[in-house]
mmCIF file of C-alpha atoms and ligand atoms in Angstrom:
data_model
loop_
_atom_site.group_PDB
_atom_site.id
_atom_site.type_symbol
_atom_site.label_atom_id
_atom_site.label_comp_id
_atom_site.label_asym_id
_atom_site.label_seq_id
_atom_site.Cartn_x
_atom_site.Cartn_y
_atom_site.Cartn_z
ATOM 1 C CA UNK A 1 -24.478 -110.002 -106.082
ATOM 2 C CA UNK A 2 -27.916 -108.506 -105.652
ATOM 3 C CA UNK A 3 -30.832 -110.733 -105.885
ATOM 4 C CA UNK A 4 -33.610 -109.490 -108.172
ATOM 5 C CA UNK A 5 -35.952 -112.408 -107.783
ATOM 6 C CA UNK A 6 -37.529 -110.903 -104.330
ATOM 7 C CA UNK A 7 -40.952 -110.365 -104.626
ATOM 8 C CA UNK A 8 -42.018 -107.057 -104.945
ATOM 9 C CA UNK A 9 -43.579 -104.604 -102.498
ATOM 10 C CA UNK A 10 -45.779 -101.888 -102.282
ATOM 11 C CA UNK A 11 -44.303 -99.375 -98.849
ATOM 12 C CA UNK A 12 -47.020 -96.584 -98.217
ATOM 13 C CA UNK A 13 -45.308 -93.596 -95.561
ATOM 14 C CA UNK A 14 -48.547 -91.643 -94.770
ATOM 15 C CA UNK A 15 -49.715 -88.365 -92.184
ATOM 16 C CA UNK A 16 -50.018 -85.144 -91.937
ATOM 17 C CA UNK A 17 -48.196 -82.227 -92.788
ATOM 18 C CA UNK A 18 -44.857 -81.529 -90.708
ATOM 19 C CA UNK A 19 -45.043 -85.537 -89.847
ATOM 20 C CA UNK A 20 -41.467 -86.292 -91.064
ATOM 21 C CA UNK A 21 -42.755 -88.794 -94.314
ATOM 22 C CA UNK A 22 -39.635 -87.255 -96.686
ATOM 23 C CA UNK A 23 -37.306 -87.887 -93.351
ATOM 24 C CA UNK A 24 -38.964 -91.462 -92.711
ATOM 25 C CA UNK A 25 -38.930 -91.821 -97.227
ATOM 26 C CA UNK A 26 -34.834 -90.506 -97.100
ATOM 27 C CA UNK A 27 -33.805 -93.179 -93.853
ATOM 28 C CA UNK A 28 -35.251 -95.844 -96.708
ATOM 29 C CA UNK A 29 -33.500 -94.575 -99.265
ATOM 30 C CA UNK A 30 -30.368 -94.116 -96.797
ATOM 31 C CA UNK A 31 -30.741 -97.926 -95.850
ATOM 32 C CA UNK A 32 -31.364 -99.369 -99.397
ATOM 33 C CA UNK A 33 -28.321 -97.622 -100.847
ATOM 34 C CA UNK A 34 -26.026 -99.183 -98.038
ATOM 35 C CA UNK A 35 -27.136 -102.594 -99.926
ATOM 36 C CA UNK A 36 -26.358 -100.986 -102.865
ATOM 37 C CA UNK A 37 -30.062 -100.999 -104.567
ATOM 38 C CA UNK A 38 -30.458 -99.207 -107.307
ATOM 39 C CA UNK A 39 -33.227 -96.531 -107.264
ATOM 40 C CA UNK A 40 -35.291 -94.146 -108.862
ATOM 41 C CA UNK A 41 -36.587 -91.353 -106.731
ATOM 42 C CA UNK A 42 -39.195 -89.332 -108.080
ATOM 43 C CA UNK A 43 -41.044 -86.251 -107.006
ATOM 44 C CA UNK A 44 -44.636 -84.769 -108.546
ATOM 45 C CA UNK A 45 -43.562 -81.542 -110.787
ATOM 46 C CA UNK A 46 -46.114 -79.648 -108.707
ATOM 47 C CA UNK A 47 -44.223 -79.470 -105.536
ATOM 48 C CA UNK A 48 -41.264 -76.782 -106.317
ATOM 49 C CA UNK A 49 -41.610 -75.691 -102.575
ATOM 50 C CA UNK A 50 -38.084 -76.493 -101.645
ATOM 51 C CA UNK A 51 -36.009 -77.595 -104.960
ATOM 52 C CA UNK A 52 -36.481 -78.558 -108.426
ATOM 53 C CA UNK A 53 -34.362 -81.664 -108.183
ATOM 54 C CA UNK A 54 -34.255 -82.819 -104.872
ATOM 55 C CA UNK A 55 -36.095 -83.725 -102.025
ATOM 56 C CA UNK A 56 -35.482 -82.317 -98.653
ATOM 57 C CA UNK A 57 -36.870 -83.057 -95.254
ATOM 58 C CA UNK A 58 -37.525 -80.364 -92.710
ATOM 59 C CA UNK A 59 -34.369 -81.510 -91.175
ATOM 60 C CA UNK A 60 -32.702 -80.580 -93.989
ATOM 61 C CA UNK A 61 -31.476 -84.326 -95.094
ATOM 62 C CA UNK A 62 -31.845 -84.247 -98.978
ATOM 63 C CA UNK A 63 -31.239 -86.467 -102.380
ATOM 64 C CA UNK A 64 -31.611 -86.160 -105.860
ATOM 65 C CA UNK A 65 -34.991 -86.850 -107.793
ATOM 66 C CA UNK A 66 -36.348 -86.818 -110.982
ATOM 67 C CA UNK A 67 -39.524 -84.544 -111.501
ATOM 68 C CA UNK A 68 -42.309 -85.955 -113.201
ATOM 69 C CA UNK A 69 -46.153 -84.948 -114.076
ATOM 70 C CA UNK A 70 -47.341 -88.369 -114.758
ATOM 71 C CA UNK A 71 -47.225 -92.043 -115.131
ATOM 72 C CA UNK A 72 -45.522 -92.068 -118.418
ATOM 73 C CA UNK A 73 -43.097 -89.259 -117.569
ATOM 74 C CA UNK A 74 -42.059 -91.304 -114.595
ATOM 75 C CA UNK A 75 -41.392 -94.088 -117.030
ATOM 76 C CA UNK A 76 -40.153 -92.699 -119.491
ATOM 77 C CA UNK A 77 -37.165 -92.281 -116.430
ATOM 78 C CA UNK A 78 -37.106 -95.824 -115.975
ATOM 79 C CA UNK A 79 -35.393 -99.049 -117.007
ATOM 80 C CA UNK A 80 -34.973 -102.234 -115.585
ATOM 81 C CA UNK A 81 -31.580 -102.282 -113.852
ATOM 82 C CA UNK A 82 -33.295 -100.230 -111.056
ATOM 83 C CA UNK A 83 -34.771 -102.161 -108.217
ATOM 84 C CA UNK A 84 -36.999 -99.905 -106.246
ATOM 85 C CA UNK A 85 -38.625 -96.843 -107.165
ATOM 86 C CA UNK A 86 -39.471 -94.242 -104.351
ATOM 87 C CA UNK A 87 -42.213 -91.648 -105.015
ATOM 88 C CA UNK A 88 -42.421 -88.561 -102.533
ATOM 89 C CA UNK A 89 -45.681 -86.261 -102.367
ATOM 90 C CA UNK A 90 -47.673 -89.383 -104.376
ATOM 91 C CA UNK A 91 -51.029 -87.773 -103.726
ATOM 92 C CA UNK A 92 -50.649 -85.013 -106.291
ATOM 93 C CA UNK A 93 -49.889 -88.034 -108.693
ATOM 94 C CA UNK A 94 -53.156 -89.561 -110.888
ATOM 95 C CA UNK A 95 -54.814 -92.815 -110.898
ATOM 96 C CA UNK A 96 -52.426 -93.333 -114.114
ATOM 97 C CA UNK A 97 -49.512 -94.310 -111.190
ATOM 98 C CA UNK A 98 -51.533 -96.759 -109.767
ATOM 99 C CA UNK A 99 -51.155 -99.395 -112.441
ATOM 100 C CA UNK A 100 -47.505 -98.538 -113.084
ATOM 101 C CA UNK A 101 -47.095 -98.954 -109.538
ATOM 102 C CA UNK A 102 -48.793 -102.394 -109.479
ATOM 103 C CA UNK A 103 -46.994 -103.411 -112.428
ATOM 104 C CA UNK A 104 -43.611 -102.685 -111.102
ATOM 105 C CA UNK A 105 -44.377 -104.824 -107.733
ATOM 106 C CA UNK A 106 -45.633 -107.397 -109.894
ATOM 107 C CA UNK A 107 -42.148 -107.674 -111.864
ATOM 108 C CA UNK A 108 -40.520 -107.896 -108.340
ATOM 109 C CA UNK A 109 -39.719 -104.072 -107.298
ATOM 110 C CA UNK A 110 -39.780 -102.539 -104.546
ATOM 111 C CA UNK A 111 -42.441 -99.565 -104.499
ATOM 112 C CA UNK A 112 -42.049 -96.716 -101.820
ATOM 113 C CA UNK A 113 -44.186 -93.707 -101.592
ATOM 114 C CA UNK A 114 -44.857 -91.168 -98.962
ATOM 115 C CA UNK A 115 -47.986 -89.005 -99.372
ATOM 116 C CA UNK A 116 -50.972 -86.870 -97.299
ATOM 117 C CA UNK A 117 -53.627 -89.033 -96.493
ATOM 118 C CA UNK A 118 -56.228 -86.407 -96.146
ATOM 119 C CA UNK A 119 -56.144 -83.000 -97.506
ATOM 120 C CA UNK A 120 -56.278 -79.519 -95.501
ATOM 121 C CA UNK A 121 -60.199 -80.414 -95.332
ATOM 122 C CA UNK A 122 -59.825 -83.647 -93.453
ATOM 123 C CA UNK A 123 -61.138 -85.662 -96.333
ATOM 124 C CA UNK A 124 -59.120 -88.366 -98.638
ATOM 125 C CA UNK A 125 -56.340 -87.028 -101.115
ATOM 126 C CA UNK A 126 -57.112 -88.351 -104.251
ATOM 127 C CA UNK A 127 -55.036 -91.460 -105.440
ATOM 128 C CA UNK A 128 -54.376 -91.900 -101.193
ATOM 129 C CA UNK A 129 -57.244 -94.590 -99.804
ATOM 130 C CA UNK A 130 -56.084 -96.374 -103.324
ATOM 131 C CA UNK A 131 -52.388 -96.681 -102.282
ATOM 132 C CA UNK A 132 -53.083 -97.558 -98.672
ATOM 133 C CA UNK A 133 -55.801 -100.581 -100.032
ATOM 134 C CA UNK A 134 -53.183 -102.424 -101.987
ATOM 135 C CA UNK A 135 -50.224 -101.620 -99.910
ATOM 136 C CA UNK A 136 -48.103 -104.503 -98.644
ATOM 137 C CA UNK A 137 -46.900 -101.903 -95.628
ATOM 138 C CA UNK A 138 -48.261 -98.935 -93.946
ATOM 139 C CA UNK A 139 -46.467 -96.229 -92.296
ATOM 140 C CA UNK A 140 -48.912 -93.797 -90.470
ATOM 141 C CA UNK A 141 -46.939 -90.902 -88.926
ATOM 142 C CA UNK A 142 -48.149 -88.331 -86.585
ATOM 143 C CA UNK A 143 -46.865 -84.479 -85.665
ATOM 144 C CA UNK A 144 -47.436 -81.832 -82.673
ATOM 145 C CA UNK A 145 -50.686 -80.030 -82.787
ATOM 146 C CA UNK A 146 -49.425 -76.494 -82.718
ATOM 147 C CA UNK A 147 -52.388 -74.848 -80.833
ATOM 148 C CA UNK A 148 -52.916 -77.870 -78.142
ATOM 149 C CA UNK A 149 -49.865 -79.317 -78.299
ATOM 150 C CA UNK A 150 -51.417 -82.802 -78.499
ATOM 151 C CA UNK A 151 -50.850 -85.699 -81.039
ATOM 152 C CA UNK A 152 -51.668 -84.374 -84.611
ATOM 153 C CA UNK A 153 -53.008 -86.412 -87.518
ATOM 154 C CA UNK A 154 -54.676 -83.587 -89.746
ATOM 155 C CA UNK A 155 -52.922 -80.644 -92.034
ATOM 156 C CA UNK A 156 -54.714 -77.378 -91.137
ATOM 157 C CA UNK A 157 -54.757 -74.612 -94.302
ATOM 158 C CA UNK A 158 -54.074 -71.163 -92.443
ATOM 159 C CA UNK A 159 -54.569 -69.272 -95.548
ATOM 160 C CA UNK A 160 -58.401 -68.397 -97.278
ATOM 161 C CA UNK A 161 -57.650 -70.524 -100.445
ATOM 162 C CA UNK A 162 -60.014 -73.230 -101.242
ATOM 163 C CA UNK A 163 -58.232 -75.331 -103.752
ATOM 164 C CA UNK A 164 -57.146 -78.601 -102.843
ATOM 165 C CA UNK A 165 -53.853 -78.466 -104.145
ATOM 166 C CA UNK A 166 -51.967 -75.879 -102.841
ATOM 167 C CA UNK A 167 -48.303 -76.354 -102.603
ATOM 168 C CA UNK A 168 -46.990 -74.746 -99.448
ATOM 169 C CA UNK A 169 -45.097 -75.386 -95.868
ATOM 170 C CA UNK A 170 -45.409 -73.031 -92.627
ATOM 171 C CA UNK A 171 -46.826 -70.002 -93.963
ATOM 172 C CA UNK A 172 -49.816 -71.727 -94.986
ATOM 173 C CA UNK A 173 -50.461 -74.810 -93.022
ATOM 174 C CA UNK A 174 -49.888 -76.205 -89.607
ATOM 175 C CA UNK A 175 -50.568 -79.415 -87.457
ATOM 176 C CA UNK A 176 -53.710 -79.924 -86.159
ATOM 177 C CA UNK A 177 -55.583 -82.628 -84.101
ATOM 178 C CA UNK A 178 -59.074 -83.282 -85.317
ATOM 179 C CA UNK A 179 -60.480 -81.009 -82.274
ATOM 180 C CA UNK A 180 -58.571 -78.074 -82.625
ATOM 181 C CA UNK A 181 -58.709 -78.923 -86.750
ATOM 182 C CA UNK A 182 -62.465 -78.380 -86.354
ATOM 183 C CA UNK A 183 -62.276 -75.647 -83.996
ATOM 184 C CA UNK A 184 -60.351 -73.893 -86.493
ATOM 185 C CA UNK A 185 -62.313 -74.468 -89.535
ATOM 186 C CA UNK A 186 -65.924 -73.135 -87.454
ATOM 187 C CA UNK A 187 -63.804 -69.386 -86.867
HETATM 188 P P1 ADP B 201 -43.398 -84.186 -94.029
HETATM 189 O O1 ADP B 201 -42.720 -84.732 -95.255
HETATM 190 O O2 ADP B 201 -44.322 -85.188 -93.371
HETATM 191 O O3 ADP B 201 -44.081 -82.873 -94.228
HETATM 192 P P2 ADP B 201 -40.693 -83.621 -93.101
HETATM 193 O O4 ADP B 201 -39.920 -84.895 -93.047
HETATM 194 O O5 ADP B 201 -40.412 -82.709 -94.244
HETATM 195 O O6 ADP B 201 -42.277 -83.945 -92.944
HETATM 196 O O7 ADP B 201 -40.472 -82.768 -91.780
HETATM 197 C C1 ADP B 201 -40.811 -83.193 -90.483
HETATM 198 C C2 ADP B 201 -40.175 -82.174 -89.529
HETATM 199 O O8 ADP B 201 -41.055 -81.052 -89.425
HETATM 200 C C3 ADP B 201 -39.988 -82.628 -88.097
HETATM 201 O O9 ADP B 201 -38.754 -83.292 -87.912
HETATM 202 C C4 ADP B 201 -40.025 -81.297 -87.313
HETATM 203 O O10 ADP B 201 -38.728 -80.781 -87.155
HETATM 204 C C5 ADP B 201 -40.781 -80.345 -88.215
HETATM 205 N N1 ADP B 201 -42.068 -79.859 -87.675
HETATM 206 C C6 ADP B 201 -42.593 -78.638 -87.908
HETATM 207 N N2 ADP B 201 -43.802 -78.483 -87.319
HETATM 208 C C7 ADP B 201 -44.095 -79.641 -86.674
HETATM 209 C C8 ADP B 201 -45.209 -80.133 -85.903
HETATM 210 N N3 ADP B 201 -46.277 -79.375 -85.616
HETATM 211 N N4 ADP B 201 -45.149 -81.406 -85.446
HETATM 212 C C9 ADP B 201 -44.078 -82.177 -85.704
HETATM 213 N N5 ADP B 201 -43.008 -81.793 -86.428
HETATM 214 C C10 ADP B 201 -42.992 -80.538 -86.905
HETATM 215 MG MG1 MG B 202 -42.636 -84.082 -97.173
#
């Protein structure tokens, strides 16, 4: 019998680029299914990078999402029997999720998302500082700075393109710490 009385939680996976946040988001899923809780996993319609209906670490672990543009798409996915909802890529998401998000932790469901914390200009993405404020738990990850080789909290934009949003993987960005980050932006 699963309990649905626990109280609910707000999970918040966060880093750079190429940090493993969908690896660290799927182990959570992986470990919530073995206790059999029932979940909806969503995914921004923006991010088509790797598949329409899925989400796929780097590693090449993957499960199937719903794609959503907003708040009331996501919902309109939803209904009660489920007892967690995980969100990956949150921070192309609007401020519309954030009292969805605190409604469904309020009614006792669990709430995990994994998102960039700062965007390729080393500021904060958006809905981001939001999430990590009322999180209950935060997961900062880090990756290899790919010039120095050091530890790598920033997502460096190899390409000329100034919009923020600007779905892409390898060919376009790379791990950075904040020195070489900086460095890089000067050129
Ligand atoms: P995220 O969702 O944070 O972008 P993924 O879970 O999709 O991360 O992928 C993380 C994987 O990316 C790592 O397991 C590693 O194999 C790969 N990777 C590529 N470049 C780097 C880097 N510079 N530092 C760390 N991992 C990297
Ligand atoms: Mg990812």
């Amino acid at each position: 019998m699963i309990r649905r009385d626990f109280k609910g939680v707000i999970d918040v996976i966060t880093g750079p680029m190429f940090s493993g946040k969908t690896e660290e988001l799927i182990k959570r899923v992986r470990i919530l299914e073995y206790a059999d809780i029932k979940m909806l996993i969503v995914k921004p319609k923006v991010d088509n990078r790797f598949n329409e209906n899925k989400i796929i670490s780097r590693s090449g672990v993957e499960k199937q999402t719903i794609s959503a543009k907003d708040g009331e798409e996501i919902m309109s996915f939803w209904n009660n029997s489920y007892d967690a909802i995980i969100i990956d890529e949150v921070q192309f998401f609007g401020w519309d999720i954030i009292p969805m998000i605190e409604k469904l932790a309020s009614e006792g469901k669990r709430v995990i998302v994994a998102g960039l914390d700062t965007d390729y200009k080393m500021q904060p993405f958006g809905i981001m500082p939001h999430l990590l404020a009322i999180a209950d738990n935060i997961t900062k990850l880090i990756a290899v700075c790919l010039i120095c080789k050091n530890v790598a909290s920033k997502s460096f934009r190899k390409t000329k393109s100034v919009a923020i949003t600007e779905v892409g993987d390898k060919d376009e960005y790379e791990a950075r710490c904040r020195r070489c980050h900086i460095k890089g932006t000067k050129k």
